[in-house]
Each structure stands twice: as structure tokens, then as C-alpha cells.
mmCIF file of C-alpha atoms and ligand atoms in Angstrom:
data_model
loop_
_atom_site.group_PDB
_atom_site.id
_atom_site.type_symbol
_atom_site.label_atom_id
_atom_site.label_comp_id
_atom_site.label_asym_id
_atom_site.label_seq_id
_atom_site.Cartn_x
_atom_site.Cartn_y
_atom_site.Cartn_z
ATOM 1 C CA MET A 1 -18.182 2.595 -19.444
ATOM 2 C CA ARG A 2 -16.776 1.848 -16.215
ATOM 3 C CA LEU A 3 -17.156 -1.932 -14.859
ATOM 4 C CA ILE A 4 -16.452 -4.383 -12.456
ATOM 5 C CA LEU A 5 -17.011 -8.286 -12.903
ATOM 6 C CA LEU A 6 -17.266 -9.843 -9.572
ATOM 7 C CA GLY A 7 -17.586 -13.856 -8.415
ATOM 8 C CA PRO A 8 -15.357 -16.600 -7.482
ATOM 9 C CA PRO A 9 -12.815 -18.313 -9.072
ATOM 10 C CA GLY A 10 -13.828 -19.773 -12.450
ATOM 11 C CA ALA A 11 -16.686 -18.258 -12.574
ATOM 12 C CA GLY A 12 -16.050 -16.851 -15.441
ATOM 13 C CA LYS A 13 -15.146 -14.157 -15.686
ATOM 14 C CA GLY A 14 -12.138 -13.927 -18.026
ATOM 15 C CA THR A 15 -13.827 -15.312 -20.724
ATOM 16 C CA GLN A 16 -16.874 -12.952 -19.994
ATOM 17 C CA CYS A 17 -14.654 -9.915 -20.013
ATOM 18 C CA LYS A 18 -12.921 -10.524 -23.830
ATOM 19 C CA ARG A 19 -16.800 -10.651 -24.964
ATOM 20 C CA ILE A 20 -17.351 -7.428 -23.328
ATOM 21 C CA ILE A 21 -14.145 -5.748 -24.817
ATOM 22 C CA ASP A 22 -15.381 -7.871 -28.560
ATOM 23 C CA LYS A 23 -17.994 -5.571 -28.199
ATOM 24 C CA TYR A 24 -18.152 -2.170 -26.618
ATOM 25 C CA GLY A 25 -13.838 -1.907 -27.192
ATOM 26 C CA MET A 26 -13.288 -1.094 -24.047
ATOM 27 C CA ALA A 27 -9.995 -2.220 -21.526
ATOM 28 C CA HIS A 28 -9.528 -5.794 -19.997
ATOM 29 C CA LEU A 29 -8.106 -4.635 -17.039
ATOM 30 C CA SER A 30 -7.616 -7.961 -15.303
ATOM 31 C CA SER A 31 -5.815 -8.154 -11.811
ATOM 32 C CA GLY A 32 -4.010 -11.426 -11.920
ATOM 33 C CA ASP A 33 -3.449 -11.495 -15.363
ATOM 34 C CA ILE A 34 -1.277 -7.838 -14.613
ATOM 35 C CA LEU A 35 0.229 -10.226 -11.692
ATOM 36 C CA ARG A 36 0.836 -12.676 -14.001
ATOM 37 C CA ASP A 37 2.661 -10.742 -16.056
ATOM 38 C CA GLU A 38 4.698 -8.651 -13.786
ATOM 39 C CA ARG A 39 5.815 -12.269 -11.891
ATOM 40 C CA ALA A 40 6.908 -12.725 -15.947
ATOM 41 C CA ALA A 41 9.053 -9.579 -16.135
ATOM 42 C CA GLY A 42 10.555 -10.550 -12.587
ATOM 43 C CA THR A 43 9.393 -6.884 -11.480
ATOM 44 C CA GLU A 44 9.851 -6.520 -7.361
ATOM 45 C CA LEU A 45 5.965 -6.615 -7.521
ATOM 46 C CA GLY A 46 5.684 -9.907 -8.891
ATOM 47 C CA ALA A 47 8.350 -11.390 -6.417
ATOM 48 C CA LYS A 48 6.203 -9.957 -3.734
ATOM 49 C CA ALA A 49 3.057 -11.600 -5.158
ATOM 50 C CA GLN A 50 4.518 -14.868 -5.614
ATOM 51 C CA GLY A 51 3.618 -16.792 -2.088
ATOM 52 C CA TYR A 52 0.362 -15.517 -1.737
ATOM 53 C CA MET A 53 -0.602 -16.161 -5.549
ATOM 54 C CA ASP A 54 0.827 -19.594 -5.587
ATOM 55 C CA SER A 55 -0.915 -21.027 -1.819
ATOM 56 C CA GLY A 56 -4.405 -19.476 -3.342
ATOM 57 C CA GLU A 57 -4.390 -16.173 -0.946
ATOM 58 C CA LEU A 58 -4.696 -12.670 -1.361
ATOM 59 C CA VAL A 59 -1.820 -10.439 -2.286
ATOM 60 C CA PRO A 60 -1.922 -7.174 0.328
ATOM 61 C CA ASP A 61 -4.354 -4.230 -0.329
ATOM 62 C CA ASP A 62 -1.731 -1.619 -0.532
ATOM 63 C CA LEU A 63 -0.594 -3.598 -3.619
ATOM 64 C CA ILE A 64 -2.747 -4.003 -5.440
ATOM 65 C CA ILE A 65 -4.974 -0.502 -5.248
ATOM 66 C CA ALA A 66 -1.349 1.137 -6.001
ATOM 67 C CA MET A 67 -1.163 -1.589 -9.470
ATOM 68 C CA MET A 68 -4.742 -1.311 -10.796
ATOM 69 C CA ALA A 69 -4.657 2.916 -9.896
ATOM 70 C CA GLY A 70 -1.932 2.668 -12.736
ATOM 71 C CA ALA A 71 -4.104 0.332 -15.124
ATOM 72 C CA MET A 72 -7.172 2.558 -14.914
ATOM 73 C CA ALA A 73 -4.820 5.751 -15.295
ATOM 74 C CA LYS A 74 -3.785 5.070 -18.385
ATOM 75 C CA ALA A 75 -7.709 3.125 -19.926
ATOM 76 C CA ALA A 76 -9.433 6.955 -20.047
ATOM 77 C CA GLY A 77 -12.027 5.933 -18.302
ATOM 78 C CA ASN A 78 -13.432 2.577 -20.540
ATOM 79 C CA TYR A 79 -12.718 -0.333 -18.590
ATOM 80 C CA VAL A 80 -13.784 -3.538 -17.436
ATOM 81 C CA LEU A 81 -12.204 -4.358 -14.180
ATOM 82 C CA ASP A 82 -11.490 -8.353 -13.588
ATOM 83 C CA GLY A 83 -10.667 -9.654 -10.171
ATOM 84 C CA PHE A 84 -10.537 -6.047 -8.278
ATOM 85 C CA PRO A 85 -11.572 -5.434 -5.925
ATOM 86 C CA ARG A 86 -11.520 -8.822 -4.208
ATOM 87 C CA THR A 87 -11.790 -7.266 -0.307
ATOM 88 C CA VAL A 88 -13.395 -4.407 0.497
ATOM 89 C CA VAL A 89 -10.948 -2.400 1.263
ATOM 90 C CA GLN A 90 -9.922 -2.376 -1.892
ATOM 91 C CA GLY A 91 -13.982 -1.196 -2.734
ATOM 92 C CA GLU A 92 -13.506 1.760 -0.764
ATOM 93 C CA GLY A 93 -9.447 2.385 -2.272
ATOM 94 C CA LEU A 94 -11.440 2.107 -5.811
ATOM 95 C CA ASP A 95 -14.511 4.677 -4.612
ATOM 96 C CA SER A 96 -12.323 7.125 -2.897
ATOM 97 C CA ALA A 97 -9.878 7.203 -6.214
ATOM 98 C CA LEU A 98 -12.847 7.953 -8.898
ATOM 99 C CA ALA A 99 -14.579 9.878 -6.466
ATOM 100 C CA GLY A 100 -11.444 12.324 -6.344
ATOM 101 C CA ALA A 101 -11.666 12.272 -10.056
ATOM 102 C CA GLY A 102 -15.457 12.991 -9.810
ATOM 103 C CA GLU A 103 -15.602 9.826 -11.764
ATOM 104 C CA LYS A 104 -18.006 6.658 -10.883
ATOM 105 C CA ILE A 105 -18.983 2.811 -11.948
ATOM 106 C CA ASP A 106 -21.095 2.259 -14.500
ATOM 107 C CA ALA A 107 -22.332 -1.103 -13.437
ATOM 108 C CA VAL A 108 -21.199 -4.308 -11.446
ATOM 109 C CA VAL A 109 -21.728 -7.220 -12.792
ATOM 110 C CA ASN A 110 -21.861 -10.875 -10.230
ATOM 111 C CA LEU A 111 -21.360 -14.075 -12.072
ATOM 112 C CA VAL A 112 -23.367 -16.497 -9.479
ATOM 113 C CA VAL A 113 -21.697 -20.224 -9.877
ATOM 114 C CA ALA A 114 -21.944 -22.813 -7.043
ATOM 115 C CA ASP A 115 -18.525 -24.053 -5.498
ATOM 116 C CA GLU A 116 -19.311 -27.987 -6.851
ATOM 117 C CA VAL A 117 -18.640 -26.184 -10.289
ATOM 118 C CA ILE A 118 -15.817 -24.726 -10.266
ATOM 119 C CA ALA A 119 -13.508 -27.323 -9.590
ATOM 120 C CA ALA A 120 -13.966 -28.963 -12.900
ATOM 121 C CA ARG A 121 -13.773 -25.621 -14.520
ATOM 122 C CA LEU A 122 -10.426 -24.464 -12.539
ATOM 123 C CA THR A 123 -8.786 -27.959 -13.455
ATOM 124 C CA GLY A 124 -9.816 -27.888 -16.939
ATOM 125 C CA ARG A 125 -8.857 -24.566 -18.141
ATOM 126 C CA ARG A 126 -6.435 -23.934 -20.220
ATOM 127 C CA SER A 127 -4.450 -20.725 -20.586
ATOM 128 C CA CYS A 128 -2.223 -19.003 -23.644
ATOM 129 C CA PRO A 129 0.916 -17.105 -22.081
ATOM 130 C CA LYS A 130 0.825 -14.955 -25.074
ATOM 131 C CA CYS A 131 -2.350 -13.562 -26.059
ATOM 132 C CA GLY A 132 -4.270 -14.249 -22.532
ATOM 133 C CA ALA A 133 -6.892 -16.319 -24.697
ATOM 134 C CA VAL A 134 -8.496 -19.472 -22.482
ATOM 135 C CA TYR A 135 -9.771 -22.408 -22.847
ATOM 136 C CA HIS A 136 -10.927 -25.578 -21.550
ATOM 137 C CA VAL A 137 -10.622 -28.797 -21.826
ATOM 138 C CA GLU A 138 -14.044 -29.916 -21.997
ATOM 139 C CA ASN A 139 -16.364 -26.911 -21.934
ATOM 140 C CA LEU A 140 -14.134 -24.370 -24.549
ATOM 141 C CA LYS A 141 -11.774 -26.419 -26.805
ATOM 142 C CA PRO A 142 -8.727 -24.997 -28.872
ATOM 143 C CA LYS A 143 -8.908 -26.186 -32.206
ATOM 144 C CA THR A 144 -6.242 -27.684 -31.494
ATOM 145 C CA ASP A 145 -5.253 -29.907 -28.629
ATOM 146 C CA GLY A 146 -3.312 -27.996 -26.194
ATOM 147 C CA LYS A 147 -2.295 -25.030 -28.958
ATOM 148 C CA CYS A 148 -4.089 -21.762 -29.109
ATOM 149 C CA ASP A 149 -6.059 -20.947 -31.566
ATOM 150 C CA LYS A 150 -4.617 -17.484 -32.476
ATOM 151 C CA GLY A 151 -0.781 -19.344 -33.399
ATOM 152 C CA CYS A 152 0.436 -18.278 -30.450
ATOM 153 C CA GLY A 153 2.232 -21.576 -29.658
ATOM 154 C CA ASP A 154 1.676 -24.346 -26.576
ATOM 155 C CA LEU A 155 -1.225 -23.822 -23.458
ATOM 156 C CA VAL A 156 -0.289 -23.445 -20.114
ATOM 157 C CA GLN A 157 -1.859 -25.008 -16.928
ATOM 158 C CA ARG A 158 -1.691 -22.866 -13.881
ATOM 159 C CA ASP A 159 -0.163 -23.727 -11.283
ATOM 160 C CA ASP A 160 -3.084 -22.209 -9.110
ATOM 161 C CA ASP A 161 -5.506 -24.312 -11.067
ATOM 162 C CA LYS A 162 -4.199 -27.276 -8.823
ATOM 163 C CA PRO A 163 -7.094 -29.257 -6.475
ATOM 164 C CA GLU A 164 -5.109 -28.079 -3.492
ATOM 165 C CA VAL A 165 -4.964 -24.266 -4.258
ATOM 166 C CA ILE A 166 -8.288 -24.661 -5.888
ATOM 167 C CA SER A 167 -10.052 -25.236 -2.328
ATOM 168 C CA ASN A 168 -7.427 -22.284 -0.438
ATOM 169 C CA ARG A 169 -8.960 -19.323 -3.746
ATOM 170 C CA LEU A 170 -12.922 -20.774 -3.331
ATOM 171 C CA LYS A 171 -12.138 -20.428 1.228
ATOM 172 C CA THR A 172 -10.451 -16.561 0.064
ATOM 173 C CA TYR A 173 -13.609 -15.968 -2.237
ATOM 174 C CA HIS A 174 -16.150 -16.952 0.907
ATOM 175 C CA THR A 175 -14.596 -15.191 3.485
ATOM 176 C CA GLN A 176 -12.566 -11.829 1.940
ATOM 177 C CA THR A 177 -14.281 -11.036 -1.821
ATOM 178 C CA ALA A 178 -18.208 -12.721 -1.599
ATOM 179 C CA ALA A 179 -18.899 -9.526 0.752
ATOM 180 C CA VAL A 180 -17.841 -6.484 -1.692
ATOM 181 C CA VAL A 181 -21.068 -7.339 -3.538
ATOM 182 C CA GLY A 182 -23.022 -6.551 -0.372
ATOM 183 C CA TYR A 183 -20.023 -3.534 0.048
ATOM 184 C CA TYR A 184 -21.576 -1.870 -3.554
ATOM 185 C CA GLU A 185 -25.175 -3.281 -2.881
ATOM 186 C CA SER A 186 -24.972 -1.071 0.528
ATOM 187 C CA LYS A 187 -23.244 1.878 -1.521
ATOM 188 C CA GLY A 188 -25.908 1.345 -3.957
ATOM 189 C CA ASN A 189 -24.912 0.392 -6.782
ATOM 190 C CA PRO A 190 -26.912 -1.520 -9.102
ATOM 191 C CA ILE A 191 -25.819 -4.762 -9.644
ATOM 192 C CA ILE A 192 -26.486 -7.130 -12.655
ATOM 193 C CA THR A 193 -26.787 -10.484 -10.701
ATOM 194 C CA VAL A 194 -26.141 -13.521 -13.692
ATOM 195 C CA ASP A 195 -26.451 -16.704 -13.428
ATOM 196 C CA ALA A 196 -22.873 -18.014 -14.767
ATOM 197 C CA ASP A 197 -23.818 -22.065 -14.309
ATOM 198 C CA ARG A 198 -25.388 -22.349 -18.069
ATOM 199 C CA ASP A 199 -23.232 -22.499 -21.138
ATOM 200 C CA ILE A 200 -20.886 -19.847 -22.294
ATOM 201 C CA ASP A 201 -22.646 -17.733 -25.012
ATOM 202 C CA VAL A 202 -25.663 -18.137 -22.622
ATOM 203 C CA VAL A 203 -24.430 -16.249 -20.074
ATOM 204 C CA THR A 204 -22.446 -13.742 -22.470
ATOM 205 C CA ALA A 205 -26.360 -13.061 -23.963
ATOM 206 C CA ALA A 206 -27.526 -12.540 -20.220
ATOM 207 C CA VAL A 207 -24.649 -9.798 -19.376
ATOM 208 C CA LEU A 208 -24.766 -8.159 -23.147
ATOM 209 C CA ALA A 209 -28.255 -7.802 -22.686
ATOM 210 C CA GLU A 210 -28.247 -5.736 -19.103
ATOM 211 C CA LEU A 211 -24.882 -3.866 -20.176
ATOM 212 C CA ASP A 212 -26.775 -2.846 -23.149
ATOM 213 C CA ASP A 213 -29.558 -1.245 -20.829
ATOM 214 C CA VAL A 214 -25.943 1.106 -18.867
ATOM 215 C CA SER A 215 -24.359 1.863 -22.079
ATOM 216 C CA ALA A 216 -27.855 3.361 -23.656
HETATM 217 P P1 ADP B 1 -12.664 -16.388 -13.919
HETATM 218 O O1 ADP B 1 -11.871 -15.468 -14.923
HETATM 219 O O2 ADP B 1 -14.003 -16.210 -13.408
HETATM 220 O O3 ADP B 1 -11.290 -16.995 -13.180
HETATM 221 P P2 ADP B 1 -12.694 -18.388 -16.163
HETATM 222 O O4 ADP B 1 -13.046 -17.347 -17.568
HETATM 223 O O5 ADP B 1 -11.003 -18.081 -16.935
HETATM 224 O O6 ADP B 1 -12.978 -17.578 -14.740
HETATM 225 O O7 ADP B 1 -13.598 -19.632 -16.817
HETATM 226 C C1 ADP B 1 -12.143 -20.257 -15.905
HETATM 227 C C2 ADP B 1 -12.776 -21.794 -16.677
HETATM 228 O O8 ADP B 1 -14.386 -22.246 -17.147
HETATM 229 C C3 ADP B 1 -12.318 -22.049 -18.325
HETATM 230 O O9 ADP B 1 -11.762 -22.445 -18.689
HETATM 231 C C4 ADP B 1 -13.182 -21.718 -19.058
HETATM 232 O O10 ADP B 1 -13.198 -22.192 -20.089
HETATM 233 C C5 ADP B 1 -14.861 -22.176 -18.446
HETATM 234 N N1 ADP B 1 -15.688 -21.484 -18.551
HETATM 235 C C6 ADP B 1 -16.234 -20.012 -18.054
HETATM 236 N N2 ADP B 1 -17.287 -20.029 -18.697
HETATM 237 C C7 ADP B 1 -17.868 -21.350 -18.076
HETATM 238 C C8 ADP B 1 -19.306 -21.667 -18.636
HETATM 239 N N3 ADP B 1 -20.474 -20.552 -18.452
HETATM 240 N N4 ADP B 1 -19.551 -23.399 -18.429
HETATM 241 C C9 ADP B 1 -18.244 -23.887 -18.251
HETATM 242 N N5 ADP B 1 -17.409 -23.463 -18.143
HETATM 243 C C10 ADP B 1 -16.732 -22.179 -18.324
HETATM 244 P P1 AMP B 2 -6.869 -14.955 -11.116
HETATM 245 O O1 AMP B 2 -6.149 -14.606 -12.198
HETATM 246 O O2 AMP B 2 -8.286 -13.346 -10.546
HETATM 247 O O3 AMP B 2 -7.879 -16.040 -10.670
HETATM 248 O O4 AMP B 2 -6.023 -14.142 -9.436
HETATM 249 C C1 AMP B 2 -4.702 -15.426 -8.952
HETATM 250 C C2 AMP B 2 -3.983 -15.113 -8.170
HETATM 251 O O5 AMP B 2 -3.944 -13.469 -8.080
HETATM 252 C C3 AMP B 2 -5.070 -14.477 -7.029
HETATM 253 O O6 AMP B 2 -5.891 -16.092 -6.138
HETATM 254 C C4 AMP B 2 -4.741 -13.934 -5.983
HETATM 255 O O7 AMP B 2 -2.860 -14.703 -5.288
HETATM 256 C C5 AMP B 2 -4.282 -12.278 -7.040
HETATM 257 N N1 AMP B 2 -4.602 -11.297 -7.250
HETATM 258 C C6 AMP B 2 -5.450 -11.099 -8.299
HETATM 259 N N2 AMP B 2 -6.390 -10.283 -7.969
HETATM 260 C C7 AMP B 2 -6.296 -10.104 -6.442
HETATM 261 C C8 AMP B 2 -6.694 -8.951 -6.348
HETATM 262 N N3 AMP B 2 -7.901 -7.738 -6.184
HETATM 263 N N4 AMP B 2 -6.180 -8.608 -4.383
HETATM 264 C C9 AMP B 2 -5.532 -9.315 -3.909
HETATM 265 N N5 AMP B 2 -4.919 -10.657 -5.094
HETATM 266 C C10 AMP B 2 -5.080 -10.693 -5.999
#
């Protein structure tokens, strides 16, 4: 299956992707995680991306499209895209790469959450830099405060989960990314719209119920 998860920052894309891959055994291709890995490894791409990420702007389309094409090539047609595409240009780049290989996206899931909910989600987010697990200080607490449940060590707060960057990320979402939903609608892709302002397990149940039909 080839899936796309859309939604604003903090909608729960990464959280739901982990549960989707647990069930269907696909690769989780998070453009944000890949960029953070590039930065940690000190690559040229990581250095180019740094300033955009720290200020809540989008990394240029050409860099992202090339990066994700490389990741998809390794995933053998069984993946969920998280955080990509984030512009209509990226959607077009993805579609032309897929069409060239005779492939298509099987489902687009759009997680819908109001802006007012997002700030509390992002300021409370804590992530494991080693395994990528995502927690929340109130909504999804680790068993031991500040430590990853899988024994990896300390959890961290992302630098871009600070209030001043969050407001710019939301602005970026509304001006550049929200239109991606309309892009897929106009292409005739069925969009699975899920109210993501509900308990994490309730959202998971709603997403998986829809995906069972897609994978059948
Ligand atoms: P995204 O990948 O869309 O940016 P995450 O999956 O990282 O979002 O979730 C952002 C934060 O919100 C995390 O701390 C996560 O634990 C929490 N979260 C995710 N889904 C929900 C939900 N349905 N209700 C409450 N908190 C949630
Ligand atoms: P995320 O982990 O998805 O919240 O992404 C963190 C940051 O990485 C974003 O604020 C952007 O600066 C950058 N980024 C991630 N994915 C993309 C993308 N598809 N296009 C452009 N920039 C991206």
C-alpha cells in the first residue's frame, strides 16, 4: 500500500503512522524525521535544511522531492508518507515520479484538528532521538518521566516546538500546505477525512477501519 497522511503540525500524523506500520508492516517515511537525521549526521542536505526548519519555514521543494524519491525507492512500494507532500509542487513531483513507474497512491488520509488544539500538543510533545517514539507530557506520558519506554534514554523537546516557531509553522501550513488536500481532491484521489481532535486510540480506530477497506 502507498499512503499519504496529511494534516497540520501536531495533528498526530507521526503517532498514527506508528500504529499504521505496526498493523500493515510498511515503511514510515517521515520527511521531518529524515531531515533531522540528515542534520544529526552533518550532511550537506542537513546543513541546507537547518535554517528553514528552525524558523518554521519549508525546505525548498527540489531538495525535498529528491530526498523523498530516494526514500521511496528503498521502500518497495509499501510505505506511508508523513509530512510529504507539503506543497502542491511537491504533490505534482510525487505524482509524476509515481506515474513514470506506473504506480499510484492508494489512499490519502487527512487528519483534521483546529489550530487552538495544536499549540498544547506541540509544546507538550517529547520525542526519543534514538527510536523516534513520540510522547506527550499530558496525553501520552512515558512510563518514567523524560525517558523513552523502550530503554533508549532521555526524551527531548524539539527546538521547533517552541511557541514562537509553532505560530510560524501553523502559518506555513495554512498558506502552503492546506492546499495539498484540494490538489488530491482535484486529481480524483479519494480522501479519508478523520476528526483527529479525539482520543489517540479513537483516532487510530477510525483510521484503521478505513484503511482495512483500502488494503482489502
Ligand atoms: P505530527 O506528526 O502531526 O506533527 P505527532 O504525532 O507528533 O504530530 O503528535 C503531536 C503531539 O500530540 C505528540 O506529543 C502526541 O503524543 C500528541 N497527540 C497526537 N495525537 C493526539 C490526540 N489525538 N490527542 C491528544 N494528543 C495527541
Ligand atoms: P515535521 O517533523 O513534519 O514537523 O517537519 C519539521 C520541519 O521540517 C518543517 O517545519 C519543515 O521545515 C521541514 N520539512 C519537513 N517536511 C517537509 C516538506 N515536505 N517540505 C518542506 N519542508 C519540510
